[in-house]
Amino acid sequence: MSLAEPPAAPGPSPSASPGGDGSSDDAPPRPPFAQDWRRIARMGAIGAIGQIFISLSNMPVKLDGRAIIEGVLSLGYLSLVVLPLASGSRVGHQIRREGVPHHRPGAHEIIGGAACGALVGGGLSLLAVLIANFDLREPLVNWSPILADLLGFNRGTAFAVIIWLAIGAAVGAAGGLLRVVPPLARRVLWTMVLTLFGAAVLESLTTDLAEGMGIEGLIEWFYAPRGGLTITGAIALAAGSGVLAFVARGRIKGAKSRIDALEGPARNRANLGLILATAAVLVILPMFAGKLTNELLANVGLFVLLALGLNIVVGLAGILDLGYVAFFAVGSYSAAVLTAATSPKIHPELPWFVALIGVVLLTGLVGLFIGAPVIRMRGDYLAIVTLGFGEIIRLLFLSDWLSGWFGGSQGITNIPGAEIFGLATVAGTDPRSVFYLVLAFCAIAIYVSWRLERSRIGRAWMAVREDETVAEAMGINTVNVKLLAFVVGAVLGSFSGAIFSAKVGSVFPASFLILVSIVILVVVIFGGMGNIVGVVAGSAVLIGVLGGPKQPGLLAEFSEFKLLIYGALLVWMMLARPEGLIPSVRRTRELHQEEMAQDAWLRGQTEDDNGGRDATASTAATSGSTVEAARLAGESA
Amino acid sequence: MSTGASGAAGSASQDGGSGAASTAERTPLLEMRRVNAHYGAVHALRDVDLSIYQGELVCLLGGNASGKSTTLKTLLGMLTPTSGEVVLDGEVVNDRPISYRVARGITMVPENRRLFKRLTVRENLQLGAYLRKDSDGIAADMEHVYELFPRVKERLGQRAGTLSGGEQQMVAIGRALMSQPRVLLMDEPSMGLAPALVQQNFELISQIHEAGMTVFMVEQNANMALGIADRGWVLQTGRVVLDDTAEALLANPALRTSYLGGGKGASDGSSGADGTAAG
Ligand SMILES: Nc1ncnc2c1ncn2[C@@H]1O[C@H](COP(=O)(O)OP(=O)(O)O)[C@@H](O)[C@H]1O
Ligand SMILES: [Mg+2]
């Protein structure tokens, strides 16, 4: 879904350049059949290989059990139409360059999309034929009749061949069509698709909430008994959301830009209002939710807290820490040792909040201890060494040497819940209270991050991130400043750990695999490094939908493909939207202006149309001096 | 800004002709005494002697890789000399960190300006004042920078990386001034600027100098630099080969052949400067 053309990018487009949005189609449409067949063949082949890979990863078969719309579309089949749609749309993409004519989209795009989509779908036709004639189950475990049946809709190989070519062509043409229809129609369509997908994904959540509010009847009308939207429900939702999107056209953007335009106290009031509204929803929602939903919310909250901590280290100070899980582990273990009666060596059995002081001190010390030698390294070296430390910490907790303290692989069990000043006990048996506790800590972390970002020390972090040498020349003690970021991040991570151990009631080394570090990092990058709102939203959505390293998300069916999806997302993000999902306005402006400057520079160069997005992206990344040159060119002209 | 009594002193040395005569009785603001510096095995500075007096505008000339940037790095403390002394206001600061030297008045405008591109102009300026605690003074100096560069004030909220080359230069200088420097080290300020801006850039430097700032400028553009400077040195493969007043340097035929031909001459003319080094 997300691989397709993203909905209109937020943020203002730079005013200086003529390349606006859709309005500058200065050249007539290209003739329908004068296609760039090589480009179509190349994208089609890549897409086809992708389809085969997805099929052989068993995703379609596994996800077929999860219905999106009852009897019409399952998550499994959805995984097979994403690529044709994306490549069908992508193949019609024209790079906007100043001075290069931009053709108005038309039949050319639809036919190109259909051809490309058919090729991508053809990958599945090919696979169906191959499965029918060769047996490769030995190396490829998913090379199975089940997959063949799924591909052929139980009607045999010939049907599979034809139907996938047809589906590919149709979906690809739809992708091309997306370029042709006016922006408003595109927005309405996207809203409908996203609403349906969202409603299907959120099924367990909405059902649970509806039960809490006593409106099951309505829900039964929308959702089929065996999962998925009912057809009537889907139609109603699509129609409703479509009408809403049409009515609200421009209004949301208008309202947003009006808020952005506010300044001073009015702006603060608007922000405060937004924050209070969000807080109210987050406080009230769990009251109606059942145990499972609250469990999910609590898990999401724990990861948001971790992401906020890592955001200070990676996003603000630019330290690529790949071993962040170490601090989650130290936080969990130190809370366990300080509160649990069953802790093997020492067991002071402190109340949770008192223990928290010890947790902060211990994690801070460990952060200093790891950080001091590591922080002097730069870039790649630092990343690799932190990766190592993350594993070392886990192995220490696992080791026989320290098992007298931490219980080795048995870990520490029977950890009591967190007692909040005698008011309530927060434990895993009551996920709602865990969520509230996490929420409180998230609020603290957000406030701290927000204040830090605007403080002298936050500026020093960003300066170090931008240019360490110059930061040094400003008199910033870069080593101390980075160490501080490392320790602050560590402490925020330890809060999450301390809540985690109280929630789960036990800690084992196996809870702190390297995977945790990776997932948090992906989540931070996905949301837009250094941007608090983005990081919170990104981590909430990703962890909520896909789940954490071990925690299931809303799409529990994804569990075995989670890492694959996280990895693919990361690669795609870096290529397509380095500014993150919800970029800060500043950042978009900068990235896009660099592209514009790039365009201005390219204008003087030979036209080269085959480079596509990748070439633009990679040159933009290394084009500090080129951009400069472009600016100078503009200036002297 | 430290607008002390430097104006008078500056003009004294300006028309003093030979720097040695008028400055014999004063201590230099910043000085290098027989400094040697290495990057690993690379011997980048060889017995370099320099002295910069309060209120002067002096420049260091030299071709590519002759050690100009290394000289500035050593003065600021980014590189520790292997022998010799860096002296700030009479105090040997070899073992002092950068922050110590910045707090006592050395500031550098780095090569290519190197602003913090994704930070706003305001944040860049604030970072220049990183070591200062006097928020009133900082605010006053901000105003001073706006007076000097009205354009900068208009762009406070914009990301520094999105500014034009000329504007970036203003912010880079503004950022340096925010630390309340006594001496401004500038590494090839005209590098990478559009030809039309180069002239303007030198006017700017001379304007700042006239307001009382001591400036030590590293340049490849010898003609323009000497046009505004009081004195200058020529560096070649880490060694000072010429040390004279600006007029004398401009008149020096060796320098003329090596530099005044522009960028092209700088690369092939180093042997010419060598000849006069002995004399
Ligand atoms: N970081 C560094 N590591 C190793 N050698 C360096 C480094 N920086 C400069 N050098 C070497 O020191 C010499 C002087 O360099 P530099 O001071 O940058 O020259 P300039 O600024 O005059 O062009 C050159 O030979 C250069 O290769
Ligand atoms: Mg240099």
Coordinates of C-alpha atoms in Angstrom, one line a residue, chain A residues 453 456-457 459-460 462-467 469-477 481 584 586-587 589-590 593-594 624 627-628 631-632 635-636, chain B residues 76 78 98-99 102 108 110 113-114 116-120 123 126-128 130-131 133 158-159 161-166 168 175 192-194 197:
Chain A
E453 CA 15.7 20.9 21.5
R456 CA 21.7 25.8 24.5
I457 CA 22.7 22.2 25.0
R459 CA 21.7 23.5 19.9
A460 CA 25.1 22.2 20.7
M462 CA 22.5 19.7 16.6
A463 CA 25.7 21.6 15.8
V464 CA 27.7 18.4 16.5
R465 CA 25.3 16.5 14.3
E466 CA 25.6 19.0 11.5
D467 CA 29.4 19.6 11.5
T469 CA 34.6 20.1 13.3
V470 CA 33.0 23.5 13.2
A471 CA 31.1 22.8 16.4
E472 CA 34.4 22.3 18.0
A473 CA 35.7 25.5 16.5
M474 CA 32.7 27.3 18.2
G475 CA 34.2 26.2 21.5
I476 CA 31.8 23.3 22.0
N477 CA 33.4 20.4 23.9
V481 CA 28.2 17.2 24.7
S584 CA 9.3 18.9 10.0
R586 CA 12.1 23.0 7.9
R587 CA 13.5 19.7 6.8
R589 CA 12.0 22.8 2.7
E590 CA 15.7 22.1 2.8
Q593 CA 15.3 23.2 -2.2
E594 CA 18.3 21.1 -2.7
G624 CA 27.0 19.9 -1.2
V627 CA 24.2 22.9 -4.8
E628 CA 26.6 25.7 -4.0
R631 CA 23.3 28.9 -6.3
L632 CA 26.2 30.8 -7.5
E635 CA 23.3 34.6 -8.4
S636 CA 25.6 35.7 -11.1
Chain B
L76 CA 42.7 28.1 17.3
M78 CA 42.4 22.3 16.6
I98 CA 39.8 25.5 21.8
S99 CA 37.1 26.6 24.2
V102 CA 37.5 31.1 22.0
M108 CA 37.5 31.4 13.1
P110 CA 36.1 28.3 8.5
R113 CA 31.9 29.1 5.6
R114 CA 30.5 25.7 6.8
F116 CA 25.2 24.5 10.3
K117 CA 23.0 23.9 7.2
R118 CA 19.9 22.4 8.7
L119 CA 19.8 24.8 11.6
T120 CA 18.2 28.2 11.3
E123 CA 20.5 29.1 15.8
Q126 CA 23.3 31.6 18.9
L127 CA 25.9 28.9 18.4
G128 CA 28.5 31.5 17.8
Y130 CA 27.9 29.3 22.7
L131 CA 30.5 30.0 25.4
K133 CA 26.7 33.4 29.5
Q158 CA 15.3 30.1 7.6
R159 CA 17.6 27.2 7.4
G161 CA 21.7 25.8 4.0
T162 CA 19.0 27.5 1.9
L163 CA 20.7 30.8 1.8
S164 CA 22.6 32.2 -1.2
G165 CA 26.4 32.2 -1.1
G166 CA 26.6 35.8 -0.2
Q168 CA 25.9 32.5 3.9
R175 CA 28.3 33.8 13.8
G192 CA 33.5 29.6 -3.7
L193 CA 31.9 33.0 -4.0
A194 CA 30.6 34.3 -7.3
L197 CA 30.6 38.9 -4.7

